[in-house]
Amino acid sequence: LVTGGSGSFGRHFIRTLLERHKPRRVAVFSRDELKQYHMSQDPAFAERPEMRYFIGDVRDADRLELAMHGVDLVVHAAALKHVSAAEYNPFECIKTNVNGSQNVVQAALRARVAKVMMISTDKATNPVNLYGASKLAGEKIFVAANNLRGVDGPRFAVVRYGNVVGSSGSVIPHFRRLIAEGATRLPITDERMTRFFITLDQGVDFVLSMISRMQGGEIFVPKIPSVRTVDLAEVLAPGIDIDVIGIRPGEKLHEVLVSEDESRKGLELPSHYLIEPVFSFWQRDTHCEPDAVALPDGFRYASDSNRDWLDQDDLRALLRGLGIAA
């Protein structure tokens, strides 16, 4: 079952799951009936008898529990994600991102699901906006839920990553819309601004990989490249002028995926970082993979100090590969 399963991540995750594996049943759990209808008509899903569609909201604990009966794996991707909307509608953000995460945990415990993975965001690290704070609370709920699982109950873990290239509400479709409307200048909040970038394919692959490796209680962080927003603007519209409009409320100059404080319980592996839980159920010797190396004191994984960068040529190649004109 995928909460938010009719969204951009959910659709891509389920499509990949159907292509690579043979699930007996795949349940989409979301509140948007129109998106569910369009998804059910998509050739990738239309002729798949294993597909199920549940209209429901993660705010509704009873509906979640009903939908989880007979489910082995839950991927919790449902969330209110827009920073400015969360700032203006704080109660609604809390109901979905915090209370909804608690409902997912409680429903999974009652339904005896095997594994539950939450999709989080870099904005949960040292949050400065309500969206990030609500996702941090969701992470805490999921990690602590492993204290309630007993001997053989569900295992809960978290995947945390950065901006998904081209996702709805992100900067690329915003810039492309302005360009299509004939804009001669693009708004940039700050010329120094950097962001982590990950494609949908990479995000789905990482989640699937971590589901197979999770023991319960981990926060998994992929190693992904950084980009400069000024480079992105130049690639999308070469030579265009920019307007520096200033950082908006709740926005950061650079994003952080692993903070200095978290790194004290952090490990590095070849493809990712792992933040260990602080609870007694976790024992590094028995839960961690042998190639895990403790992070150095003061380590910080941030978009401005990242070792991996996409320059303008890399961005052009990436966007062409995604079918985005550049």
mmCIF file of C-alpha atoms in Angstrom:
data_model
loop_
_atom_site.group_PDB
_atom_site.id
_atom_site.type_symbol
_atom_site.label_atom_id
_atom_site.label_comp_id
_atom_site.label_asym_id
_atom_site.label_seq_id
_atom_site.Cartn_x
_atom_site.Cartn_y
_atom_site.Cartn_z
ATOM 1 C CA LEU A 1 0.000 0.000 0.000
ATOM 2 C CA VAL A 2 1.256 3.463 -0.936
ATOM 3 C CA THR A 3 -0.223 6.476 0.828
ATOM 4 C CA GLY A 4 -0.309 9.364 -1.617
ATOM 5 C CA GLY A 5 -0.124 6.636 -4.243
ATOM 6 C CA SER A 6 -1.683 8.733 -7.006
ATOM 7 C CA GLY A 7 0.971 11.467 -6.680
ATOM 8 C CA SER A 8 4.116 11.765 -8.790
ATOM 9 C CA PHE A 9 6.277 9.611 -6.497
ATOM 10 C CA GLY A 10 3.523 7.075 -5.816
ATOM 11 C CA ARG A 11 2.755 6.504 -9.496
ATOM 12 C CA HIS A 12 6.414 6.107 -10.387
ATOM 13 C CA PHE A 13 7.090 3.828 -7.431
ATOM 14 C CA ILE A 14 4.151 1.565 -8.273
ATOM 15 C CA ARG A 15 5.024 1.468 -11.985
ATOM 16 C CA THR A 16 8.576 0.413 -11.112
ATOM 17 C CA LEU A 17 7.313 -2.157 -8.621
ATOM 18 C CA LEU A 18 5.049 -3.743 -11.247
ATOM 19 C CA GLU A 19 7.840 -3.801 -13.828
ATOM 20 C CA ARG A 20 10.467 -5.400 -11.594
ATOM 21 C CA HIS A 21 8.498 -7.601 -9.217
ATOM 22 C CA LYS A 22 5.330 -9.646 -9.019
ATOM 23 C CA PRO A 23 3.269 -8.238 -6.168
ATOM 24 C CA ARG A 24 0.033 -10.070 -5.423
ATOM 25 C CA ARG A 25 -1.759 -6.804 -4.719
ATOM 26 C CA VAL A 26 -0.881 -3.111 -4.882
ATOM 27 C CA ALA A 27 -3.135 -0.625 -3.109
ATOM 28 C CA VAL A 28 -3.228 3.083 -3.916
ATOM 29 C CA PHE A 29 -4.399 5.094 -0.902
ATOM 30 C CA SER A 30 -5.126 8.764 -1.627
ATOM 31 C CA ARG A 31 -7.867 11.349 -1.322
ATOM 32 C CA ASP A 32 -7.895 12.582 -4.944
ATOM 33 C CA GLU A 33 -10.462 10.567 -6.887
ATOM 34 C CA LEU A 34 -9.640 12.339 -10.163
ATOM 35 C CA LYS A 35 -5.957 11.416 -9.940
ATOM 36 C CA GLN A 36 -6.944 7.851 -9.087
ATOM 37 C CA TYR A 37 -9.252 7.717 -12.112
ATOM 38 C CA HIS A 38 -6.542 8.993 -14.457
ATOM 39 C CA MET A 39 -4.093 6.524 -12.949
ATOM 40 C CA SER A 40 -6.480 3.616 -13.461
ATOM 41 C CA GLN A 41 -6.780 4.601 -17.152
ATOM 42 C CA ASP A 42 -3.018 4.792 -17.673
ATOM 43 C CA PRO A 43 -1.824 1.820 -19.803
ATOM 44 C CA ALA A 44 0.834 1.078 -17.171
ATOM 45 C CA PHE A 45 -1.919 0.284 -14.641
ATOM 46 C CA ALA A 46 -5.157 -0.270 -16.578
ATOM 47 C CA GLU A 47 -4.712 -3.964 -17.338
ATOM 48 C CA ARG A 48 -3.175 -4.953 -14.019
ATOM 49 C CA PRO A 49 -5.610 -7.070 -11.963
ATOM 50 C CA GLU A 50 -3.453 -6.648 -8.861
ATOM 51 C CA MET A 51 -4.193 -2.909 -8.665
ATOM 52 C CA ARG A 52 -6.572 -1.568 -5.994
ATOM 53 C CA TYR A 53 -7.701 2.013 -5.420
ATOM 54 C CA PHE A 54 -8.741 3.260 -1.987
ATOM 55 C CA ILE A 55 -10.212 6.728 -1.572
ATOM 56 C CA GLY A 56 -9.015 7.816 1.849
ATOM 57 C CA ASP A 57 -7.092 10.373 3.841
ATOM 58 C CA VAL A 58 -4.237 9.631 6.245
ATOM 59 C CA ARG A 59 -6.150 11.774 8.720
ATOM 60 C CA ASP A 60 -8.706 8.926 8.898
ATOM 61 C CA ALA A 61 -7.171 6.218 11.093
ATOM 62 C CA ASP A 62 -10.052 3.761 10.670
ATOM 63 C CA ARG A 63 -9.918 3.944 6.882
ATOM 64 C CA LEU A 64 -6.161 3.402 6.942
ATOM 65 C CA GLU A 65 -6.510 0.309 9.108
ATOM 66 C CA LEU A 66 -9.166 -1.168 6.802
ATOM 67 C CA ALA A 67 -6.966 -0.553 3.764
ATOM 68 C CA MET A 68 -3.942 -2.203 5.406
ATOM 69 C CA HIS A 69 -5.523 -5.585 6.082
ATOM 70 C CA GLY A 70 -3.447 -8.215 4.314
ATOM 71 C CA VAL A 71 -0.715 -5.709 3.399
ATOM 72 C CA ASP A 72 2.964 -6.614 3.856
ATOM 73 C CA LEU A 73 4.600 -3.312 2.943
ATOM 74 C CA VAL A 74 3.486 0.308 3.353
ATOM 75 C CA VAL A 75 5.241 3.265 1.748
ATOM 76 C CA HIS A 76 4.055 6.484 3.375
ATOM 77 C CA ALA A 77 4.387 9.248 0.772
ATOM 78 C CA ALA A 78 1.248 11.285 1.526
ATOM 79 C CA ALA A 79 1.973 14.800 2.756
ATOM 80 C CA LEU A 80 1.162 18.448 2.365
ATOM 81 C CA LYS A 81 4.407 19.617 0.742
ATOM 82 C CA HIS A 82 4.167 23.269 -0.254
ATOM 83 C CA VAL A 83 6.095 25.498 2.127
ATOM 84 C CA SER A 84 4.005 28.646 1.700
ATOM 85 C CA ALA A 85 0.697 26.750 1.929
ATOM 86 C CA ALA A 86 1.833 25.123 5.177
ATOM 87 C CA GLU A 87 2.837 28.501 6.620
ATOM 88 C CA TYR A 88 -0.603 29.928 5.840
ATOM 89 C CA ASN A 89 -2.557 26.792 6.854
ATOM 90 C CA PRO A 90 -0.594 25.400 9.828
ATOM 91 C CA PHE A 91 -3.445 23.364 11.335
ATOM 92 C CA GLU A 92 -3.987 21.509 8.052
ATOM 93 C CA CYS A 93 -0.276 20.772 7.706
ATOM 94 C CA ILE A 94 -0.139 19.297 11.208
ATOM 95 C CA LYS A 95 -3.265 17.180 10.641
ATOM 96 C CA THR A 96 -1.775 15.539 7.556
ATOM 97 C CA ASN A 97 1.968 15.419 8.140
ATOM 98 C CA VAL A 98 2.059 14.776 11.899
ATOM 99 C CA ASN A 99 -1.292 13.258 12.884
ATOM 100 C CA GLY A 100 -1.411 11.411 9.566
ATOM 101 C CA SER A 101 1.987 9.821 10.228
ATOM 102 C CA GLN A 102 0.817 8.729 13.672
ATOM 103 C CA ASN A 103 -2.282 7.193 12.083
ATOM 104 C CA VAL A 104 -0.136 5.278 9.581
ATOM 105 C CA VAL A 105 1.978 3.884 12.435
ATOM 106 C CA GLN A 106 -1.010 2.854 14.548
ATOM 107 C CA ALA A 107 -2.839 1.273 11.591
ATOM 108 C CA ALA A 108 0.276 -0.682 10.613
ATOM 109 C CA LEU A 109 0.718 -1.952 14.161
ATOM 110 C CA ARG A 110 -2.898 -3.121 14.316
ATOM 111 C CA ALA A 111 -2.826 -4.686 10.839
ATOM 112 C CA ARG A 112 0.539 -6.412 11.529
ATOM 113 C CA VAL A 113 2.230 -4.997 8.431
ATOM 114 C CA ALA A 114 5.815 -6.246 7.990
ATOM 115 C CA LYS A 115 7.596 -3.047 6.914
ATOM 116 C CA VAL A 116 6.670 0.646 6.735
ATOM 117 C CA MET A 117 8.858 3.245 5.017
ATOM 118 C CA MET A 118 8.250 6.992 5.284
ATOM 119 C CA ILE A 119 9.349 9.415 2.556
ATOM 120 C CA SER A 120 10.833 12.568 4.113
ATOM 121 C CA THR A 121 12.650 15.685 2.937
ATOM 122 C CA ASP A 122 15.842 17.649 3.455
ATOM 123 C CA LYS A 123 13.640 20.393 4.918
ATOM 124 C CA ALA A 124 13.202 18.190 8.005
ATOM 125 C CA THR A 125 16.848 18.820 8.917
ATOM 126 C CA ASN A 126 17.203 21.904 11.142
ATOM 127 C CA PRO A 127 13.773 23.063 9.921
ATOM 128 C CA VAL A 128 12.959 26.741 9.492
ATOM 129 C CA ASN A 129 9.430 26.269 8.131
ATOM 130 C CA LEU A 130 6.374 24.376 9.312
ATOM 131 C CA TYR A 131 6.525 21.867 6.472
ATOM 132 C CA GLY A 132 10.043 20.849 7.518
ATOM 133 C CA ALA A 133 9.095 20.820 11.201
ATOM 134 C CA SER A 134 6.071 18.629 10.506
ATOM 135 C CA LYS A 135 8.183 16.170 8.515
ATOM 136 C CA LEU A 136 10.749 16.108 11.324
ATOM 137 C CA ALA A 137 7.919 15.220 13.707
ATOM 138 C CA GLY A 138 6.836 12.480 11.282
ATOM 139 C CA GLU A 139 10.391 11.103 11.234
ATOM 140 C CA LYS A 140 10.481 11.047 15.041
ATOM 141 C CA ILE A 141 7.136 9.222 15.140
ATOM 142 C CA PHE A 142 8.357 6.587 12.693
ATOM 143 C CA VAL A 143 11.702 5.968 14.381
ATOM 144 C CA ALA A 144 10.120 5.729 17.845
ATOM 145 C CA ALA A 145 7.397 3.395 16.521
ATOM 146 C CA ASN A 146 9.963 0.588 16.587
ATOM 147 C CA ASN A 147 9.681 0.673 20.397
ATOM 148 C CA LEU A 148 6.078 -0.528 20.002
ATOM 149 C CA ARG A 149 6.588 -3.362 17.527
ATOM 150 C CA GLY A 150 7.250 -6.135 20.020
ATOM 151 C CA VAL A 151 9.063 -9.259 18.895
ATOM 152 C CA ASP A 152 7.670 -9.578 15.377
ATOM 153 C CA GLY A 153 5.651 -6.445 14.679
ATOM 154 C CA PRO A 154 6.167 -3.927 11.880
ATOM 155 C CA ARG A 155 9.536 -2.361 11.244
ATOM 156 C CA PHE A 156 9.535 1.379 10.581
ATOM 157 C CA ALA A 157 12.202 3.423 8.803
ATOM 158 C CA VAL A 158 12.629 6.704 6.911
ATOM 159 C CA VAL A 159 14.129 7.792 3.595
ATOM 160 C CA ARG A 160 15.130 11.465 3.503
ATOM 161 C CA TYR A 161 16.177 13.167 0.275
ATOM 162 C CA GLY A 162 16.146 16.502 -1.578
ATOM 163 C CA ASN A 163 14.228 18.156 -4.402
ATOM 164 C CA VAL A 164 12.823 15.837 -7.056
ATOM 165 C CA VAL A 165 13.668 17.124 -10.539
ATOM 166 C CA GLY A 166 10.559 18.409 -12.293
ATOM 167 C CA SER A 167 8.068 17.464 -9.571
ATOM 168 C CA SER A 168 4.888 19.517 -9.295
ATOM 169 C CA GLY A 169 5.401 22.787 -7.484
ATOM 170 C CA SER A 170 9.189 22.691 -7.909
ATOM 171 C CA VAL A 171 11.360 25.297 -9.579
ATOM 172 C CA ILE A 172 11.714 23.683 -13.026
ATOM 173 C CA PRO A 173 8.006 23.650 -13.970
ATOM 174 C CA HIS A 174 7.706 27.138 -12.447
ATOM 175 C CA PHE A 175 10.531 28.474 -14.620
ATOM 176 C CA ARG A 176 9.215 26.662 -17.707
ATOM 177 C CA ARG A 177 5.750 28.134 -17.222
ATOM 178 C CA LEU A 178 7.180 31.646 -16.959
ATOM 179 C CA ILE A 179 9.292 31.109 -20.081
ATOM 180 C CA ALA A 180 6.291 29.736 -22.007
ATOM 181 C CA GLU A 181 4.319 32.829 -21.011
ATOM 182 C CA GLY A 182 6.997 35.012 -22.579
ATOM 183 C CA ALA A 183 8.918 36.098 -19.496
ATOM 184 C CA THR A 184 12.133 37.973 -20.261
ATOM 185 C CA ARG A 185 13.421 37.687 -16.681
ATOM 186 C CA LEU A 186 13.348 34.870 -14.130
ATOM 187 C CA PRO A 187 12.959 35.391 -10.373
ATOM 188 C CA ILE A 188 15.823 34.053 -8.241
ATOM 189 C CA THR A 189 15.563 34.340 -4.485
ATOM 190 C CA ASP A 190 19.345 34.565 -4.040
ATOM 191 C CA GLU A 191 22.205 34.093 -6.507
ATOM 192 C CA ARG A 192 24.063 31.959 -3.945
ATOM 193 C CA MET A 193 21.194 29.522 -3.456
ATOM 194 C CA THR A 194 21.904 25.794 -3.854
ATOM 195 C CA ARG A 195 19.732 22.703 -3.707
ATOM 196 C CA PHE A 196 20.104 18.924 -3.711
ATOM 197 C CA PHE A 197 18.666 17.293 -6.845
ATOM 198 C CA ILE A 198 17.345 13.762 -7.330
ATOM 199 C CA THR A 199 15.333 12.281 -10.190
ATOM 200 C CA LEU A 200 12.173 10.251 -9.667
ATOM 201 C CA ASP A 201 13.979 7.165 -10.949
ATOM 202 C CA GLN A 202 16.777 7.650 -8.440
ATOM 203 C CA GLY A 203 14.334 8.293 -5.606
ATOM 204 C CA VAL A 204 12.295 5.183 -6.352
ATOM 205 C CA ASP A 205 15.401 3.026 -6.776
ATOM 206 C CA PHE A 206 16.761 4.254 -3.460
ATOM 207 C CA VAL A 207 13.528 3.608 -1.596
ATOM 208 C CA LEU A 208 13.254 0.092 -3.019
ATOM 209 C CA SER A 209 16.878 -0.633 -2.108
ATOM 210 C CA MET A 210 16.495 0.634 1.458
ATOM 211 C CA ILE A 211 13.261 -1.315 1.986
ATOM 212 C CA SER A 212 15.196 -4.508 1.366
ATOM 213 C CA ARG A 213 17.981 -3.443 3.771
ATOM 214 C CA MET A 214 16.062 -1.784 6.613
ATOM 215 C CA GLN A 215 16.190 -3.259 10.095
ATOM 216 C CA GLY A 216 13.898 -0.666 11.663
ATOM 217 C CA GLY A 217 14.656 2.783 13.067
ATOM 218 C CA GLU A 218 17.057 4.056 10.409
ATOM 219 C CA ILE A 219 16.932 7.332 8.507
ATOM 220 C CA PHE A 220 18.475 6.665 5.097
ATOM 221 C CA VAL A 221 19.984 9.566 3.118
ATOM 222 C CA PRO A 222 21.192 9.037 -0.479
ATOM 223 C CA LYS A 223 24.359 10.621 -1.842
ATOM 224 C CA ILE A 224 23.025 12.999 -4.498
ATOM 225 C CA PRO A 225 24.386 16.029 -6.376
ATOM 226 C CA SER A 226 23.855 19.718 -5.729
ATOM 227 C CA VAL A 227 22.881 22.450 -8.195
ATOM 228 C CA ARG A 228 22.995 26.237 -8.216
ATOM 229 C CA THR A 229 19.664 27.849 -9.043
ATOM 230 C CA VAL A 230 21.392 30.419 -11.277
ATOM 231 C CA ASP A 231 22.831 27.550 -13.349
ATOM 232 C CA LEU A 232 19.367 26.045 -13.641
ATOM 233 C CA ALA A 233 17.920 29.328 -14.900
ATOM 234 C CA GLU A 234 20.711 29.679 -17.464
ATOM 235 C CA VAL A 235 20.187 26.131 -18.749
ATOM 236 C CA LEU A 236 16.429 26.552 -19.093
ATOM 237 C CA ALA A 237 16.678 29.987 -20.729
ATOM 238 C CA PRO A 238 20.215 30.801 -21.917
ATOM 239 C CA GLY A 239 21.106 34.449 -21.581
ATOM 240 C CA ILE A 240 17.933 35.406 -19.736
ATOM 241 C CA ASP A 241 18.117 38.144 -17.124
ATOM 242 C CA ILE A 242 17.299 37.341 -13.518
ATOM 243 C CA ASP A 243 15.612 39.295 -10.769
ATOM 244 C CA VAL A 244 16.909 38.686 -7.244
ATOM 245 C CA ILE A 245 13.744 38.801 -5.146
ATOM 246 C CA GLY A 246 15.110 37.753 -1.759
ATOM 247 C CA ILE A 247 14.577 34.634 0.324
ATOM 248 C CA ARG A 248 10.932 34.022 1.112
ATOM 249 C CA PRO A 249 9.613 33.231 4.623
ATOM 250 C CA GLY A 250 10.515 29.666 5.574
ATOM 251 C CA GLU A 251 13.124 29.294 2.821
ATOM 252 C CA LYS A 252 16.796 28.388 3.293
ATOM 253 C CA LEU A 253 19.801 29.560 1.314
ATOM 254 C CA HIS A 254 21.182 26.000 1.326
ATOM 255 C CA GLU A 255 19.592 22.685 2.281
ATOM 256 C CA VAL A 256 21.011 20.147 4.722
ATOM 257 C CA LEU A 257 20.435 16.386 4.605
ATOM 258 C CA VAL A 258 22.569 15.401 7.611
ATOM 259 C CA SER A 259 23.257 17.957 10.345
ATOM 260 C CA GLU A 260 26.321 18.157 12.590
ATOM 261 C CA ASP A 261 24.287 16.918 15.550
ATOM 262 C CA GLU A 262 22.858 13.984 13.592
ATOM 263 C CA SER A 263 26.306 12.996 12.348
ATOM 264 C CA ARG A 264 27.250 11.881 15.863
ATOM 265 C CA LYS A 265 24.892 8.974 15.253
ATOM 266 C CA GLY A 266 25.646 8.823 11.530
ATOM 267 C CA LEU A 267 27.286 6.216 9.349
ATOM 268 C CA GLU A 268 28.586 6.370 5.788
ATOM 269 C CA LEU A 269 28.078 3.596 3.271
ATOM 270 C CA PRO A 270 29.057 3.524 -0.411
ATOM 271 C CA SER A 271 25.732 4.843 -1.738
ATOM 272 C CA HIS A 272 24.217 6.609 1.257
ATOM 273 C CA TYR A 273 24.361 7.837 4.829
ATOM 274 C CA LEU A 274 22.501 6.221 7.719
ATOM 275 C CA ILE A 275 21.343 8.038 10.841
ATOM 276 C CA GLU A 276 21.009 5.567 13.695
ATOM 277 C CA PRO A 277 18.158 5.697 16.215
ATOM 278 C CA VAL A 278 19.018 6.632 19.782
ATOM 279 C CA PHE A 279 16.832 3.944 21.364
ATOM 280 C CA SER A 280 17.995 0.794 23.123
ATOM 281 C CA PHE A 281 16.443 -1.543 20.533
ATOM 282 C CA TRP A 282 19.215 -0.536 18.105
ATOM 283 C CA GLN A 283 22.581 -2.240 18.371
ATOM 284 C CA ARG A 284 25.165 -1.163 15.794
ATOM 285 C CA ASP A 285 26.991 -4.497 15.818
ATOM 286 C CA THR A 286 23.873 -6.480 14.926
ATOM 287 C CA HIS A 287 21.855 -3.985 12.875
ATOM 288 C CA CYS A 288 24.463 -2.330 10.635
ATOM 289 C CA GLU A 289 26.136 -3.554 7.499
ATOM 290 C CA PRO A 290 29.851 -4.414 7.774
ATOM 291 C CA ASP A 291 31.001 -1.648 5.379
ATOM 292 C CA ALA A 292 29.397 1.141 7.452
ATOM 293 C CA VAL A 293 31.883 3.751 8.710
ATOM 294 C CA ALA A 294 31.162 6.259 11.471
ATOM 295 C CA LEU A 295 30.968 9.870 10.292
ATOM 296 C CA PRO A 296 33.689 12.236 11.534
ATOM 297 C CA ASP A 297 32.919 14.701 14.283
ATOM 298 C CA GLY A 298 31.276 17.844 12.935
ATOM 299 C CA PHE A 299 30.291 16.285 9.597
ATOM 300 C CA ARG A 300 27.555 18.168 7.745
ATOM 301 C CA TYR A 301 25.979 17.041 4.488
ATOM 302 C CA ALA A 302 24.760 20.287 2.920
ATOM 303 C CA SER A 303 23.995 21.401 -0.610
ATOM 304 C CA ASP A 304 26.639 24.161 -0.585
ATOM 305 C CA SER A 305 29.514 21.989 0.696
ATOM 306 C CA ASN A 306 28.607 18.836 -1.224
ATOM 307 C CA ARG A 307 31.432 17.138 -3.133
ATOM 308 C CA ASP A 308 29.104 16.198 -6.009
ATOM 309 C CA TRP A 309 27.820 18.989 -8.301
ATOM 310 C CA LEU A 310 25.844 19.242 -11.512
ATOM 311 C CA ASP A 311 27.302 21.974 -13.728
ATOM 312 C CA GLN A 312 25.411 23.476 -16.660
ATOM 313 C CA ASP A 313 26.456 20.721 -19.078
ATOM 314 C CA ASP A 314 25.393 18.059 -16.573
ATOM 315 C CA LEU A 315 22.041 19.803 -16.099
ATOM 316 C CA ARG A 316 21.425 19.982 -19.863
ATOM 317 C CA ALA A 317 22.135 16.272 -20.213
ATOM 318 C CA LEU A 318 19.925 15.429 -17.240
ATOM 319 C CA LEU A 319 16.985 17.502 -18.462
ATOM 320 C CA ARG A 320 17.282 16.111 -21.994
ATOM 321 C CA GLY A 321 17.241 12.604 -20.579
ATOM 322 C CA LEU A 322 14.056 13.438 -18.681
ATOM 323 C CA GLY A 323 12.405 14.867 -21.795
ATOM 324 C CA ILE A 324 12.609 18.425 -20.476
ATOM 325 C CA ALA A 325 13.748 20.817 -23.185
ATOM 326 C CA ALA A 326 16.961 22.603 -22.321
#
